[in-house]
Structure formats: structure tokens, C-alpha cells
Coordinates of C-alpha atoms in Angstrom, one line a residue:
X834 CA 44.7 -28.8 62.9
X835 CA 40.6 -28.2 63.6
X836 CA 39.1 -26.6 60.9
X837 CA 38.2 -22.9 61.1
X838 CA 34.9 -21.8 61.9
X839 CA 32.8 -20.0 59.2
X840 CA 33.3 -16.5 61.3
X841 CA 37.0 -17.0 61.4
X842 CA 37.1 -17.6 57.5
X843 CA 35.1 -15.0 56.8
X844 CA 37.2 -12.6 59.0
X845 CA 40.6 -13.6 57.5
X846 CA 38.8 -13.0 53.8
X847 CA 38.2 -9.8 54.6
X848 CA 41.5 -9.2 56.1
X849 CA 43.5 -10.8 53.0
X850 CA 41.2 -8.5 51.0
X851 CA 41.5 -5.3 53.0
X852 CA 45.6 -5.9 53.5
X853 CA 45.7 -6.3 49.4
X854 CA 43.4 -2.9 48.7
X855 CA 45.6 -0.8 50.9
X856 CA 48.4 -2.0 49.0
X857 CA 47.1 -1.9 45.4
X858 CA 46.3 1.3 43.6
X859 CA 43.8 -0.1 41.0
X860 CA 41.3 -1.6 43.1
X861 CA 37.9 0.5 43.9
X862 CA 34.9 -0.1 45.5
X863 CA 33.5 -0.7 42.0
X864 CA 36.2 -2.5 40.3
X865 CA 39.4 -5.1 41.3
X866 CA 42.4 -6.0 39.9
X867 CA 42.8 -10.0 38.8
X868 CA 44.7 -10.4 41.9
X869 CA 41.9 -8.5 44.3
X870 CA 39.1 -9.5 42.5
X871 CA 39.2 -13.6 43.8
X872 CA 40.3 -11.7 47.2
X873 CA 36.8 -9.9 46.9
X874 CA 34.8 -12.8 45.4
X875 CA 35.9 -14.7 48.2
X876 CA 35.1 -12.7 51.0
X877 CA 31.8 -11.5 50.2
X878 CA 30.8 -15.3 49.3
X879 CA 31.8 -15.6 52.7
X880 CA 29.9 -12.7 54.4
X881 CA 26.6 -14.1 52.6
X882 CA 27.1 -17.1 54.3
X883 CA 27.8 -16.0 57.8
X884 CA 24.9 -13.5 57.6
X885 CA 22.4 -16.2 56.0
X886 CA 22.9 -17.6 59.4
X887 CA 21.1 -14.6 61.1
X888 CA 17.9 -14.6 58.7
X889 CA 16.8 -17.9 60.1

């Protein structure tokens, strides 16, 4: 199977993350849950690398 593009990895974080927030009733924008928080960590790692890509 090809590997994913960055875009598509960093879409699907921030899917995984969004699906788990609108499920869970202790994340907030300012905190996460253990479960949320790697969702989180993991999709803004993500978005800093897709738009790092731009500030060229």
C-alpha cells in the first residue's frame, strides 16, 4: 500500500481527533483526556509540519 501523503495524515489526525472530542465530555480546547490528548499531540505535530511547508 503507497504511503500517505503528509496532507492526508494530517487530515485523518484531525478527523481521529475531532470524531473523539465530539464523543468525550472531558476534553476542551484547553485541556484532553489521556485518550484525546495523543489524538491532539498528534494532529497538531502534524499541522506544524504541513504548514512549515508554506513558510518556505
Amino acid at each position: 500500500m503507497p504511503r500517505s501523503s503528509l496532507y492526508d495524515r494530517y487530515q485523518k489526525a484531525g478527523s481521529d481527533y475531532q470524531a473523539h472530542r465530539a464523543e468525550c465530555g472531558q476534553c476542551t480546547d484547553a485541556a484532553h483526556c489521556p485518550a484525546g490528548h495523543p489524538l491532539y499531540e498528534t494532529w497538531a505535530r502534524l499541522q506544524d509540519l504541513y504548514l512549515k511547508h508554506f513558510r518556505r
